[in-house]
Tab-separated table of C-alpha atoms in Angstrom:
chain	number	residue	atom	x	y	z
C	65	MET	CA	-0.015	0.005	0.003
C	66	SER	CA	1.397	3.374	-1.002
C	67	LYS	CA	1.624	6.473	1.125
C	68	LEU	CA	-1.104	8.107	-0.988
C	69	ASP	CA	-3.377	5.109	-0.275
C	70	LYS	CA	-2.926	5.874	3.413
C	71	SER	CA	-3.830	9.561	3.080
C	72	PHE	CA	-7.115	10.196	4.830
C	73	ILE	CA	-7.732	13.252	2.678
C	74	TYR	CA	-6.492	12.202	-0.780
C	75	LYS	CA	-6.896	8.422	-0.986
C	76	GLY	CA	-10.318	8.732	-2.641
C	77	PHE	CA	-8.842	10.719	-5.505
C	78	LYS	CA	-7.537	7.452	-6.961
C	79	THR	CA	-11.096	6.257	-7.555
C	80	LEU	CA	-11.987	9.557	-9.258
C	81	LEU	CA	-8.953	9.265	-11.484
C	82	ALA	CA	-9.974	5.745	-12.516
C	83	GLU	CA	-13.468	6.980	-13.320
C	84	ARG	CA	-12.165	9.797	-15.489
C	85	LEU	CA	-9.067	8.262	-17.087
C	86	GLY	CA	-9.525	4.466	-16.818
C	87	GLU	CA	-8.012	2.080	-14.380
C	88	GLU	CA	-4.626	1.592	-16.159
C	89	VAL	CA	-3.836	5.310	-16.529
C	90	ALA	CA	-5.062	6.025	-13.023
C	91	GLN	CA	-2.842	3.291	-11.579
C	92	ARG	CA	0.184	4.684	-13.411
C	93	ILE	CA	-0.441	8.257	-12.200
C	94	TRP	CA	-1.102	7.001	-8.694
C	95	ALA	CA	2.095	4.926	-8.525
C	96	ASP	CA	4.212	7.814	-9.858
C	97	ALA	CA	2.578	10.284	-7.489
C	98	SER	CA	3.166	7.904	-4.554
C	99	LEU	CA	6.876	7.742	-5.359
C	100	ARG	CA	7.004	11.510	-5.699
C	101	LEU	CA	5.280	11.853	-2.334
C	102	THR	CA	8.015	9.737	-0.715
C	103	GLU	CA	10.653	12.007	-2.252
C	104	LEU	CA	8.829	15.147	-1.144
C	105	GLU	CA	8.574	13.847	2.411
C	106	LYS	CA	12.351	13.337	2.529
C	107	ILE	CA	13.098	16.768	1.071
C	108	CYS	CA	10.520	18.486	3.319
C	109	ALA	CA	11.012	16.556	6.551
C	110	ASP	CA	11.039	19.865	8.500
C	111	LEU	CA	7.488	20.888	7.456
C	112	ASP	CA	4.755	21.074	10.065
C	113	SER	CA	2.350	18.086	10.249
C	114	ASP	CA	-0.547	19.964	8.612
C	115	SER	CA	1.553	20.892	5.602
C	116	ARG	CA	2.832	17.278	5.334
C	117	MET	CA	-0.731	15.963	5.479
C	118	MET	CA	-2.491	18.558	3.314
C	119	ILE	CA	0.093	19.974	0.859
C	120	LEU	CA	2.573	17.193	0.142
C	121	PRO	CA	0.084	14.653	-1.255
C	122	ALA	CA	-1.646	17.320	-3.394
C	123	ALA	CA	1.790	18.511	-4.626
C	124	ALA	CA	2.814	14.923	-5.502
C	125	ILE	CA	-0.378	14.405	-7.519
C	126	TYR	CA	-0.072	17.769	-9.220
C	127	LEU	CA	3.602	17.329	-10.069
C	128	THR	CA	2.760	13.973	-11.612
C	129	ALA	CA	-0.338	15.081	-13.532
C	130	PRO	CA	-0.632	18.894	-13.665
C	131	GLU	CA	-3.614	18.667	-15.963
C	132	MET	CA	-5.555	17.149	-13.073
C	133	LEU	CA	-5.457	20.347	-10.962
C	134	PRO	CA	-9.068	21.347	-11.673
C	135	LEU	CA	-10.254	17.820	-10.818
C	136	LEU	CA	-8.121	17.849	-7.665
C	137	LYS	CA	-9.693	21.195	-6.556
C	138	GLN	CA	-13.142	19.762	-7.179
C	139	TYR	CA	-12.298	16.619	-5.248
C	140	ALA	CA	-11.041	18.729	-2.337
C	141	ALA	CA	-14.205	20.833	-2.328
C	142	ASP	CA	-16.316	17.638	-2.248
C	143	MET	CA	-14.109	16.242	0.533
C	144	GLY	CA	-14.697	19.514	2.399
C	145	LYS	CA	-18.439	19.110	2.064
C	146	ARG	CA	-18.219	15.588	3.521
C	147	ILE	CA	-16.163	16.887	6.473
C	148	GLY	CA	-18.696	19.775	6.745
C	149	ARG	CA	-21.550	17.229	7.153
C	150	VAL	CA	-19.635	15.640	10.038
C	151	ILE	CA	-19.173	19.059	11.596
C	152	HIS	CA	-22.857	19.781	11.136
C	153	GLY	CA	-23.776	16.494	12.859
C	154	VAL	CA	-21.590	17.312	15.837
C	155	THR	CA	-22.764	20.929	16.115
C	156	SER	CA	-26.429	19.762	15.829
C	157	VAL	CA	-26.164	18.170	19.258
C	158	PRO	CA	-28.131	20.540	21.557
C	159	GLY	CA	-25.912	23.128	23.177
C	160	VAL	CA	-22.735	22.315	21.160
C	161	SER	CA	-22.981	25.246	18.771
C	162	ARG	CA	-23.534	27.772	21.585
C	163	LEU	CA	-20.652	26.315	23.561
C	164	LEU	CA	-18.413	26.383	20.460
C	165	TRP	CA	-19.456	30.005	19.760
C	166	ARG	CA	-18.454	31.068	23.304
C	167	GLN	CA	-15.032	29.528	22.704
C	168	MET	CA	-14.661	30.782	19.121
C	169	PRO	CA	-12.297	33.730	19.869
C	170	ARG	CA	-9.944	31.464	21.769
C	171	LEU	CA	-10.201	28.730	19.095
C	172	MET	CA	-9.538	31.241	16.312
C	173	ARG	CA	-6.486	32.594	18.094
C	174	THR	CA	-5.190	29.081	18.708
C	175	MET	CA	-5.786	27.758	15.208
C	176	SER	CA	-4.141	30.801	13.582
C	177	SER	CA	-1.352	31.293	16.097
C	178	PRO	CA	2.171	32.378	15.250
C	179	GLU	CA	3.338	29.170	16.993
C	180	LYS	CA	1.571	27.263	14.183
C	181	GLY	CA	3.310	29.415	11.594
C	182	TYR	CA	0.575	31.906	10.845
C	183	GLU	CA	0.733	35.654	10.607
C	184	ARG	CA	-2.609	37.214	11.416
C	185	ARG	CA	-4.571	40.290	12.196
C	186	ILE	CA	-7.485	39.840	14.649
C	187	VAL	CA	-10.419	41.827	13.242
C	188	SER	CA	-13.068	41.160	15.839
C	189	GLU	CA	-13.726	39.021	18.910
C	190	SER	CA	-17.138	40.399	19.780
C	191	ARG	CA	-20.296	38.554	20.632
C	192	GLU	CA	-21.576	39.278	17.131
C	193	LEU	CA	-18.506	38.657	15.015
C	194	VAL	CA	-15.278	36.688	15.273
C	195	GLY	CA	-12.924	37.605	12.462
C	196	VAL	CA	-9.278	37.170	11.583
C	197	ASP	CA	-7.275	38.012	8.508
C	198	ILE	CA	-4.570	35.439	7.825
C	199	LEU	CA	-1.688	37.335	6.334
C	200	ALA	CA	0.708	34.379	5.923
C	201	CYS	CA	-0.108	30.680	6.034
C	202	PRO	CA	2.257	27.745	6.571
C	203	LEU	CA	0.356	25.642	4.055
C	204	HIS	CA	0.770	28.304	1.337
C	205	ARG	CA	4.420	28.708	2.290
C	206	ALA	CA	4.942	24.956	1.884
C	207	ALA	CA	3.375	25.016	-1.582
C	208	VAL	CA	5.530	27.966	-2.616
C	209	ARG	CA	8.629	26.263	-1.272
C	210	LEU	CA	7.836	23.263	-3.449
C	211	GLY	CA	7.447	25.542	-6.451
C	212	VAL	CA	3.702	24.807	-6.785
C	213	PRO	CA	1.858	27.687	-5.172
C	214	GLU	CA	-1.275	26.714	-7.121
C	215	VAL	CA	-1.584	23.626	-4.939
C	216	ALA	CA	-2.525	25.808	-1.966
C	217	ALA	CA	-5.803	26.504	-3.704
C	218	VAL	CA	-6.697	22.830	-3.330
C	219	VAL	CA	-6.575	23.156	0.446
C	220	CYS	CA	-8.438	26.478	0.236
C	221	ALA	CA	-11.263	24.749	-1.638
C	222	MET	CA	-11.543	22.134	1.070
C	223	ASP	CA	-11.400	24.710	3.855
C	224	LYS	CA	-14.096	26.922	2.329
C	225	ALA	CA	-16.412	23.953	2.006
C	226	TYR	CA	-16.015	22.352	5.449
C	227	MET	CA	-16.254	25.652	7.337
C	228	THR	CA	-19.856	25.989	6.181
C	229	GLY	CA	-20.797	22.920	8.142
C	230	PHE	CA	-21.317	24.577	11.511
C	231	LYS	CA	-24.947	24.675	12.666
C	232	TYR	CA	-25.889	28.196	13.882
C	233	ILE	CA	-22.533	29.667	12.907
C	234	GLN	CA	-22.398	31.600	9.683
C	235	TYR	CA	-19.011	31.472	7.920
C	236	THR	CA	-17.717	33.669	5.162
C	237	ARG	CA	-14.360	33.954	3.439
C	238	THR	CA	-14.095	36.071	0.294
C	239	THR	CA	-10.331	36.075	-0.156
C	240	ALA	CA	-7.534	33.531	0.218
C	241	ILE	CA	-3.750	33.731	0.007
C	242	GLY	CA	-3.729	30.393	-1.853
C	243	GLU	CA	-5.956	31.911	-4.483
C	244	GLY	CA	-3.662	34.923	-5.027
C	245	ASP	CA	-5.227	37.390	-2.543
C	246	ALA	CA	-3.399	39.415	0.117
C	247	CYS	CA	-5.083	37.552	3.012
C	248	CYS	CA	-7.672	34.991	4.010
C	249	ASP	CA	-10.559	36.913	5.538
C	250	TYR	CA	-12.299	34.577	7.987
C	251	ARG	CA	-15.551	35.890	9.412
C	252	LEU	CA	-17.858	33.938	11.712
C	253	ARG	CA	-21.226	35.070	13.144
C	254	PHE	CA	-23.619	33.312	15.408
C	255	ASP	CA	-26.905	32.901	13.607
C	256	PRO	CA	-29.639	30.953	15.447
C	257	ASP	CA	-31.557	30.634	12.130
C	258	LYS	CA	-28.719	28.946	10.197
C	259	GLN	CA	-29.286	25.241	9.827
């Protein structure tokens, strides 16, 4: 079993490749991308665990079959929707969304902390709005370091999809570093009407 086959996030892309290109071509791409992933992991052993899990497999697939980037982005968005449904299920438990909302400023600071490699600007931590602008992202940096900045948009597609899964918490992001913008503008609002 290859390293790509073990990837929680990307292993399903192999099936999508087979559906689009046929089993033989998909197997060849997958085998080459798996070897490339092993090489990237050696070269980038110093990367943080999130970058190793999210960027390296996408980079390996992209470097093997660059023409598959649109399909890879769509796959990531679909994976994000699946993760979002899990998030929705958890936050549908009575009281969980309100508890999560009370902790959101702390969670946002922790998830975007300089210790995790982010540069950020806190926009709001009020009862109505929690917002942060991500000015630099370790995942984007990893993609740039590998010479494939366009791969960061794969993770952005997943992120944008799963963040909509929260029950009662409205999420918006209109810009993303991985999509060529100056920052990622995360905004969350508590909305008791959002299902």
